[in-house]
Coordinates of C-alpha atoms and ligand atoms in Angstrom, one line a residue:
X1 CA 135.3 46.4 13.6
X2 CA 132.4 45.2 15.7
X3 CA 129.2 46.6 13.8
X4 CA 127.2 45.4 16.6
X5 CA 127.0 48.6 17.8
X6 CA 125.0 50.1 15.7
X7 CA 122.4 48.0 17.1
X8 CA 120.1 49.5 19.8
X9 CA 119.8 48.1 23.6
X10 CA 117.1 45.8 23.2
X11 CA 118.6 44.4 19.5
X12 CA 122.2 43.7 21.5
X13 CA 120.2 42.1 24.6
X14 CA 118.3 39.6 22.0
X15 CA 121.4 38.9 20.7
X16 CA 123.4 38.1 23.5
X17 CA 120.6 35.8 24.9
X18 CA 120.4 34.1 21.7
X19 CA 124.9 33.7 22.0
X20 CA 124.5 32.0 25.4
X21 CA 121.8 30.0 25.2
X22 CA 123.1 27.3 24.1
X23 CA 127.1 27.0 24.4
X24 CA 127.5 23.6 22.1
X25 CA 126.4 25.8 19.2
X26 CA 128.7 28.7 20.2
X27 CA 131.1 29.2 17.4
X28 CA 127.7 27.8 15.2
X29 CA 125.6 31.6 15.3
X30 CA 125.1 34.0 12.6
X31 CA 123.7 36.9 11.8
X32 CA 122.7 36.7 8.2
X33 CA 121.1 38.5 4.9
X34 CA 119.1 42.2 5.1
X35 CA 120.5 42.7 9.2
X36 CA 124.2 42.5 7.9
X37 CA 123.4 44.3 5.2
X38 CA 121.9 47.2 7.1
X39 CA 124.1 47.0 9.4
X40 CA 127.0 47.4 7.2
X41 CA 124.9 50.0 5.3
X42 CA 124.5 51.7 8.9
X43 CA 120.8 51.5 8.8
X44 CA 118.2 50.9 10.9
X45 CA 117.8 47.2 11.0
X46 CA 114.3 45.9 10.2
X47 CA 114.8 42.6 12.2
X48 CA 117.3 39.8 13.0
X49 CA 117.6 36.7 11.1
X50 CA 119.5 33.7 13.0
X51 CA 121.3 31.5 10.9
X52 CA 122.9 28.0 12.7
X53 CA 125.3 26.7 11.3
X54 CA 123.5 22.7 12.2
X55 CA 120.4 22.2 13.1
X56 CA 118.0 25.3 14.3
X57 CA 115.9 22.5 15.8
X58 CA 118.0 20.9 18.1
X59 CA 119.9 24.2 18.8
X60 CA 116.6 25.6 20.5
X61 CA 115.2 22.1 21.9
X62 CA 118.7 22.3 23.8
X63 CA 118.4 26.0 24.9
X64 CA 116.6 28.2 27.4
X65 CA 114.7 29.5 24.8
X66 CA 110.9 29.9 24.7
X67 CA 110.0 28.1 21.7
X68 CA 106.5 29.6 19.8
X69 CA 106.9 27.2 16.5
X70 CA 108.9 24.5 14.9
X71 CA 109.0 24.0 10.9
X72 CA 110.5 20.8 10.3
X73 CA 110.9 21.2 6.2
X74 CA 113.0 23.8 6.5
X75 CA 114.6 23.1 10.1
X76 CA 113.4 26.5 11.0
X77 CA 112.2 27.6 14.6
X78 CA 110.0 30.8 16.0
X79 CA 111.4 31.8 19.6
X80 CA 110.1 34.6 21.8
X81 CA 112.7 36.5 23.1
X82 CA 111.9 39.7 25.4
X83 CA 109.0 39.8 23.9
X84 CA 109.1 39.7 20.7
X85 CA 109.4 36.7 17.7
X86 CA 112.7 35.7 16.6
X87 CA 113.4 33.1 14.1
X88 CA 115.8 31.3 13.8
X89 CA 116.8 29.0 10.3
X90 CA 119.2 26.4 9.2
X91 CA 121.9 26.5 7.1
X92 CA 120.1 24.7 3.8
X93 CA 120.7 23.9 0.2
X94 CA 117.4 24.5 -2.0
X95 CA 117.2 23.3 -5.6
X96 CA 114.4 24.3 -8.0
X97 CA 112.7 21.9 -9.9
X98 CA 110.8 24.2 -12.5
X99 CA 111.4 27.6 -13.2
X100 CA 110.1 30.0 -10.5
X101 CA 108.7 26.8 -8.2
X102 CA 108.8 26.8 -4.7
X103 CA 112.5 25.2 -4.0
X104 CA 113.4 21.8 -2.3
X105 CA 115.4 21.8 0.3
X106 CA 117.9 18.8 0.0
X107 CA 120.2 19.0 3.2
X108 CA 120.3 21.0 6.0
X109 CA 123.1 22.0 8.5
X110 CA 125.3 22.7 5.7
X111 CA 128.6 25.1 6.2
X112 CA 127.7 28.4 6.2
X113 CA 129.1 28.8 2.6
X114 CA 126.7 26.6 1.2
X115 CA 123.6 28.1 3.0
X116 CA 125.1 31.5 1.1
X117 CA 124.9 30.2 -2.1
X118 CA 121.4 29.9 -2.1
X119 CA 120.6 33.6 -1.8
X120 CA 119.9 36.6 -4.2
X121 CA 122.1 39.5 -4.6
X122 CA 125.2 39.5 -2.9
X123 CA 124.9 42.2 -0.3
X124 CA 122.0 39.6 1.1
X125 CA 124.7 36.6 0.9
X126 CA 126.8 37.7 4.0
X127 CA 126.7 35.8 6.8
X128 CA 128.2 37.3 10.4
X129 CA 129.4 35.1 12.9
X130 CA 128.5 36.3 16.5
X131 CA 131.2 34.1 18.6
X132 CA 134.3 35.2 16.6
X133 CA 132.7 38.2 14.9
X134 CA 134.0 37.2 11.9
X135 CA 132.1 38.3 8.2
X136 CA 131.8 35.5 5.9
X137 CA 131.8 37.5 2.6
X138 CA 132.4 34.7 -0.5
X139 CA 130.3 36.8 -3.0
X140 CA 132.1 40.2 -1.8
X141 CA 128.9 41.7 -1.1
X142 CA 130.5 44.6 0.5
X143 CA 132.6 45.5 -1.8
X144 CA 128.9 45.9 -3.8
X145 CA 127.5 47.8 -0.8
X146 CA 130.5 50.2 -1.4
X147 CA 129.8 50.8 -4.8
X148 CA 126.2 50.3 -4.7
X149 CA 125.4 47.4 -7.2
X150 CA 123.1 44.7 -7.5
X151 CA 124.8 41.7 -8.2
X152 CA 123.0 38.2 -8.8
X153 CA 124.9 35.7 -7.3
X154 CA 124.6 32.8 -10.6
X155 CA 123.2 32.7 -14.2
X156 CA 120.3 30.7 -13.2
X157 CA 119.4 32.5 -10.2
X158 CA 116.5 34.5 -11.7
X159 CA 115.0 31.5 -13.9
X160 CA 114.7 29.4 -10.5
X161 CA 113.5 33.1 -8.7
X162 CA 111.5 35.5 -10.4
X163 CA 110.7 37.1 -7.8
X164 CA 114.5 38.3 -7.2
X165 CA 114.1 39.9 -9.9
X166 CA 110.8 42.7 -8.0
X167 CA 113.2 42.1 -4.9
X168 CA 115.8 43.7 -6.9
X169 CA 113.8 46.5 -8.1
X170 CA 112.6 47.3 -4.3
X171 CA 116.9 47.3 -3.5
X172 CA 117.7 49.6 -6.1
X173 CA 115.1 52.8 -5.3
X174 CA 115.7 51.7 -1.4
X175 CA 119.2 52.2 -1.6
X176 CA 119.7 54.1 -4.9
X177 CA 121.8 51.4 -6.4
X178 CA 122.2 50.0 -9.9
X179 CA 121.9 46.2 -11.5
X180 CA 125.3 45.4 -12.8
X181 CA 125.7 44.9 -16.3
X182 CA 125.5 41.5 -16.4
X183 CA 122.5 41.1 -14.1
X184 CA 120.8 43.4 -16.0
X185 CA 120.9 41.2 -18.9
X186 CA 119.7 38.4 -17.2
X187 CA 117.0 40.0 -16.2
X188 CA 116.3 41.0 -19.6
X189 CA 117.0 37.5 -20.5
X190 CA 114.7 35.9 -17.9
X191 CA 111.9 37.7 -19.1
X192 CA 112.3 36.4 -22.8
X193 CA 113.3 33.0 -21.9
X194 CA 110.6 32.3 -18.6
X195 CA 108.5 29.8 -18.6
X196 CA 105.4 30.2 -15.3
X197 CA 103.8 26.9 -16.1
X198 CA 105.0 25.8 -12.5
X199 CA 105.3 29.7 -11.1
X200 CA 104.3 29.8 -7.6
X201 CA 101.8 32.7 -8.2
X202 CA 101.5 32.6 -4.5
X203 CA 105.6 33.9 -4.1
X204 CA 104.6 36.5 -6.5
X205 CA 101.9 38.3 -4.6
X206 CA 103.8 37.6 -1.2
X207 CA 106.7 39.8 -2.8
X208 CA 104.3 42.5 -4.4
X209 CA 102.4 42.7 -1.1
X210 CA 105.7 44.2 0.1
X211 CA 107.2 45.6 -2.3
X212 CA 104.4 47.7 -3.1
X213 CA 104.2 49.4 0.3
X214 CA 106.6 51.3 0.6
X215 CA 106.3 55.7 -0.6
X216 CA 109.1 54.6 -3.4
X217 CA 106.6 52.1 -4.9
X218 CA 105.5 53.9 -7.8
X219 CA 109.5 53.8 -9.4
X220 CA 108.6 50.1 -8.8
X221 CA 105.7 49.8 -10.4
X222 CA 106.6 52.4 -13.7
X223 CA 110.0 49.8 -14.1
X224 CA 107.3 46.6 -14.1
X225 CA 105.3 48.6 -16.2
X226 CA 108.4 49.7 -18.9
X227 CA 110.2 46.4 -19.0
X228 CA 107.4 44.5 -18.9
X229 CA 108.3 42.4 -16.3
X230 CA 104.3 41.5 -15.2
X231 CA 104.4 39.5 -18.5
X232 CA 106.4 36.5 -15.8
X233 CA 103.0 36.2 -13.9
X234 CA 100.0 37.6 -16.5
X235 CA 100.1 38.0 -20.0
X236 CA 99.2 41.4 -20.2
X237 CA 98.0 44.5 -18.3
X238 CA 95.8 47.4 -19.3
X239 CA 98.2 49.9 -16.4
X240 CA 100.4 52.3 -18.7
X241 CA 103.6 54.5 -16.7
X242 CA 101.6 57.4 -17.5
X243 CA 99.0 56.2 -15.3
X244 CA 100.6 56.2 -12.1
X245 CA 100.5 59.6 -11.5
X246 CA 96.4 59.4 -11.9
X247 CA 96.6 56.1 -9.8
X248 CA 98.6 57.9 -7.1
X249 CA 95.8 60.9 -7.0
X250 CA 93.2 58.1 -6.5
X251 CA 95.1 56.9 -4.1
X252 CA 95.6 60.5 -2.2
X253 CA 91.5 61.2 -2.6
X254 CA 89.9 57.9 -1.1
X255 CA 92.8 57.7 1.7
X256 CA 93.7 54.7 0.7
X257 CA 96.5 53.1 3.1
X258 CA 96.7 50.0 1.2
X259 CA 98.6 50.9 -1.2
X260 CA 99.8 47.7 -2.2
X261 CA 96.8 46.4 -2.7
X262 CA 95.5 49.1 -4.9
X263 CA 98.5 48.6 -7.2
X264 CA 98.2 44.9 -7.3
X265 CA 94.5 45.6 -8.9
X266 CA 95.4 48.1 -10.9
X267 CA 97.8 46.1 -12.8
X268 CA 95.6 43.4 -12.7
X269 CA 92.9 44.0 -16.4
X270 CA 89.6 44.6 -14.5
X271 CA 87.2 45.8 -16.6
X272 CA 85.2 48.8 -15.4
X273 CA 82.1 50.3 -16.6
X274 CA 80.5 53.4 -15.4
X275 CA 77.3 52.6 -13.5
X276 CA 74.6 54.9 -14.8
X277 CA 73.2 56.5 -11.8
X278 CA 70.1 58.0 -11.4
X279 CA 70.3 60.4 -8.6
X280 CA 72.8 60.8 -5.2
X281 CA 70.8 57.9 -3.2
X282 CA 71.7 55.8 -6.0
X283 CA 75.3 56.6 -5.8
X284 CA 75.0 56.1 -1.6
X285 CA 74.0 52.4 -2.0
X286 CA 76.1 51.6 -4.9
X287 CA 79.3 52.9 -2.9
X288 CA 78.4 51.8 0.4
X289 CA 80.2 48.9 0.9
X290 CA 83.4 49.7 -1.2
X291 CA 86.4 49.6 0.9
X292 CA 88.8 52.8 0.0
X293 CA 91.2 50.8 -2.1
X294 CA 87.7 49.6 -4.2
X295 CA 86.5 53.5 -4.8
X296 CA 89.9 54.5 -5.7
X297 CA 90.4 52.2 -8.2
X298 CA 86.6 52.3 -9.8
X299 CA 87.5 56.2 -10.0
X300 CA 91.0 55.7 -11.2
X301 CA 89.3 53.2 -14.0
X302 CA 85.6 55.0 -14.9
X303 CA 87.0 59.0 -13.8
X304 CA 83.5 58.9 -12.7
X305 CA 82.7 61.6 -10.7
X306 CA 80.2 60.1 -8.9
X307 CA 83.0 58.4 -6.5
X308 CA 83.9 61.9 -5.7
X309 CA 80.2 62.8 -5.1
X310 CA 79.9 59.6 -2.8
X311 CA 82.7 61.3 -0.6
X312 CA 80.8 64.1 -0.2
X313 CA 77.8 62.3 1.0
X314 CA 78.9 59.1 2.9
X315 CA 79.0 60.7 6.5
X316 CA 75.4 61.8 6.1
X317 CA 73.1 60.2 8.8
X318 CA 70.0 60.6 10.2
X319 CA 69.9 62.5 13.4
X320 CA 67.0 59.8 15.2
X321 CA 67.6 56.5 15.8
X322 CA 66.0 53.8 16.5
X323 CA 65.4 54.4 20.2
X324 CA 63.8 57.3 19.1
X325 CA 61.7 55.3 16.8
X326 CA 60.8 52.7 19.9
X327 CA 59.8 56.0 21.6
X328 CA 57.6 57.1 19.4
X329 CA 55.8 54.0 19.2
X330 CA 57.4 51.7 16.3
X331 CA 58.5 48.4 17.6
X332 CA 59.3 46.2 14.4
X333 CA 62.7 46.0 14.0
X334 CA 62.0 45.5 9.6
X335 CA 59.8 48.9 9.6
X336 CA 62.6 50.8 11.8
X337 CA 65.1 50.1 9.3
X338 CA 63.0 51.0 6.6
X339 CA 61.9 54.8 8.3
X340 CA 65.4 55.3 8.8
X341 CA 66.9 54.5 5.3
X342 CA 63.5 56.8 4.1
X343 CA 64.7 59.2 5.8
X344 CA 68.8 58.6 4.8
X345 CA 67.2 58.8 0.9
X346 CA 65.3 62.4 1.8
X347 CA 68.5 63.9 3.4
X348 CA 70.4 62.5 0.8
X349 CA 68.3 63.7 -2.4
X350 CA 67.6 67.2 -0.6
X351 CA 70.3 68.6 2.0
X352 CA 67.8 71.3 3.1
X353 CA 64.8 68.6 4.1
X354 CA 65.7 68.6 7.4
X355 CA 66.9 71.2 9.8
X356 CA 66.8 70.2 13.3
X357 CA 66.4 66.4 14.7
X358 CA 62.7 67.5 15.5
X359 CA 62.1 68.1 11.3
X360 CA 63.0 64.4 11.0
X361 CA 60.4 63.3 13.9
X362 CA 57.8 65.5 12.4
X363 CA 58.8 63.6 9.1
X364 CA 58.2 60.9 10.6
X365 CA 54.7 61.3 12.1
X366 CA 53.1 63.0 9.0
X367 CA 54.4 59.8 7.1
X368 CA 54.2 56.4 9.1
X369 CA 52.1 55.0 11.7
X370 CA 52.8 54.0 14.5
X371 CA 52.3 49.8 14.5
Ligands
ATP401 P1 114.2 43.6 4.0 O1 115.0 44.8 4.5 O2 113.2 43.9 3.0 O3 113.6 42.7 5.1 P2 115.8 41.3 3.5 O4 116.9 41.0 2.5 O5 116.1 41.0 5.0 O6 115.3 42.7 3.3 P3 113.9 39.1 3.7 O7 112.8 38.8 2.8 O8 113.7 39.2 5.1 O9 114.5 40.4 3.1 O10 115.0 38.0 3.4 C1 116.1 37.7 4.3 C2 117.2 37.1 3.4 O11 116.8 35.9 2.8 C3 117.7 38.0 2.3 O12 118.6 39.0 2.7 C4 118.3 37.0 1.4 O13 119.6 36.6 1.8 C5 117.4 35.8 1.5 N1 116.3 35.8 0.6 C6 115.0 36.3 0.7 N2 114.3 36.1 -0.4 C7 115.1 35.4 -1.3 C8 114.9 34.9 -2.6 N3 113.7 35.0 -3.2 N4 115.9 34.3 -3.1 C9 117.1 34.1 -2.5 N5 117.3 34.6 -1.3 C10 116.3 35.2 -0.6

């Protein structure tokens, strides 16, 4: 079988510069984690991880490759091939010293079985070698792809990893699979036994940043909210399932393309209050400088309707400028800005005060002098 060909022109050319560029490491190249996967899946790839079976370093110092960036921790490099940014990693060993730190890495250039064991599930822990075209399968991952089952590779894994725990949640709507039965109980036991006094919050919000961007997101979020499985990284949250569908509405009203960001902060317990408003000019400045993601969520929070209001008025400008002003006389730059948001407030507070561009110049004359 040579699954390679699912790949498209430019994939297979990036690939076979990557195979000859460097003919010590030959036998050495992999392709490794969500491309096999994909691949084996028949998907659409997303992009190619390198794996070397050595060092990644010297394996591009000793190539024709362009390099962009070298990571020594990790023995990782960044190449630019046709184009476009390839990296290209080690085989490592990590080890955790906390539960959910960032890992160690003790060794790298390991065999490829070793680099393997370090992964999450095991349809992400199969590693493809490009010379023979052999699959290095020790976790039989696609045996799992087949049957469509998330299986954590060891006991531990989701104490040292918490956040294989949302990647697992983002595998199962992507794909429509299931957590085996034992991985589902050690999820359900990581989440009574975790301790985030070392918890690199930072991994955390990396992982929700993605895996809150995709349109199945909301089934991520409701499981997060059911099993509780916020509690690893904040003690509580004021978000309940049956808000999502509420959220989501927010989210379709203010046009909000972030999504990820407005679920991050809706499960995050901001307290909102309703800001009393006087009058439509009021709501204006109050709203003016909230980002869509900020007015979804105050509406989402308050149900104020003034948010909805504020969409309804936000475009409204006035038809002079300052040119205009300049023209007729008015040269501070301070008194300009203050005509202009006068007359902002008056179109504002009464849609009918002005007609025509020559209502708001007339406004202008009968009210101001000219300095
Ligand atoms: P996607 O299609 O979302 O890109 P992916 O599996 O390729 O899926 P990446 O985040 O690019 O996701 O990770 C690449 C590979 O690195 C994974 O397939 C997995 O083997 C490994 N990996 C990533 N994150 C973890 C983790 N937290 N713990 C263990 N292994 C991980």
């Amino acid at each position: 079988m040579n699954f390679l060909n699912k790949l498209n022109e430019k994939e297979k050319r990036i690939i076979d510069i990557v195979l000859n560029s460097n003919n010590e490491f030959k036998n050495k190249i992999y392709l490794v984690g969500g491309v096999v996967r994909d691949l084996l899946m028949g998907k659409k790839i997303k992009d190619i991880d390198f794996l070397i079976e050595g060092s990644a370093i010297d394996f591009a110092k000793n190539s024709n490759l362009k390099i962009k960036s070298i990571h020594e921790p990790f023995n990782t490099v960044k190449v630019e091939i046709l184009g476009e940014e390839i990296d290209i990693a080690s085989t490592r060993i990590e080890t955790y010293d906390y539960m959910g730190s960032l890992p160690n890495v003790i060794e790298t250039g390991v065999k490829i079985e070793d680099d393997l064991k370090r992964r999450d599930f095991t349809i992400n822990s199969i590693g493809y070698n490009l010379h023979s075209n052999k699959i290095i399968d020790p976790y039989f991952g696609q045996e799992d792809i087949k049957k469509g089952v998330l299986k954590i590779l060891h006991e531990k894994s989701f104490l040292d990893d918490p956040t294989r725990i949302l990647r697992g949640l983002d595998f199962k709507y992507r794909f429509n699979f299931e957590f085996d039965e034992n991985t589902t109980s050690l999820i359900k036991n990581c989440l009574k036994t975790f301790n985030n006094e070392h918890l690199s919050i930072d991994r955390i919000y990396l992982t929700l940043n993605k895996i809150f961007s995709y349109s199945y997101s909301n089934k991520i979020l409701a499981d997060i909210l059911n099993y509780e499985i916020y509690k690893i990284w904040q003690n509580k949250t004021d978000l309940k399932t049956s808000d999502i569908v509420e959220l989501d509405q927010a989210k379709e009203i203010f046009n909000v393309f972030e999504q990820n960001k407005l679920y991050i902060l809706a499960l995050e317990s901001i307290f909102y209050i309703k800001a009393p408003f006087k009058n439509d000019f009021e709501i204006y400045e109050f709203f003016k400088n909230f980002n869509n993601v900020q007015l979804a969520l105050y509406y989402f929070k308050t149900k104020d309707e003034s948010a909805l209001k504020y969409l309804k008025i936000k475009n409204i400008k006035p038809e002079i400028n300052g040119h205009d002003l300049k023209k007729l006389g008015f040269s501070q730059g301070r008194f300009i800005g203050i005509i202009l948001k006068d007359i902002l407030k008056e179109k504002i507070l009464n849609p009918n005060a002005f007609i025509s561009k020559q209502d708001e110049i007339d406004f202008v004359l009968k009210n101001y002098s000219p300095d």
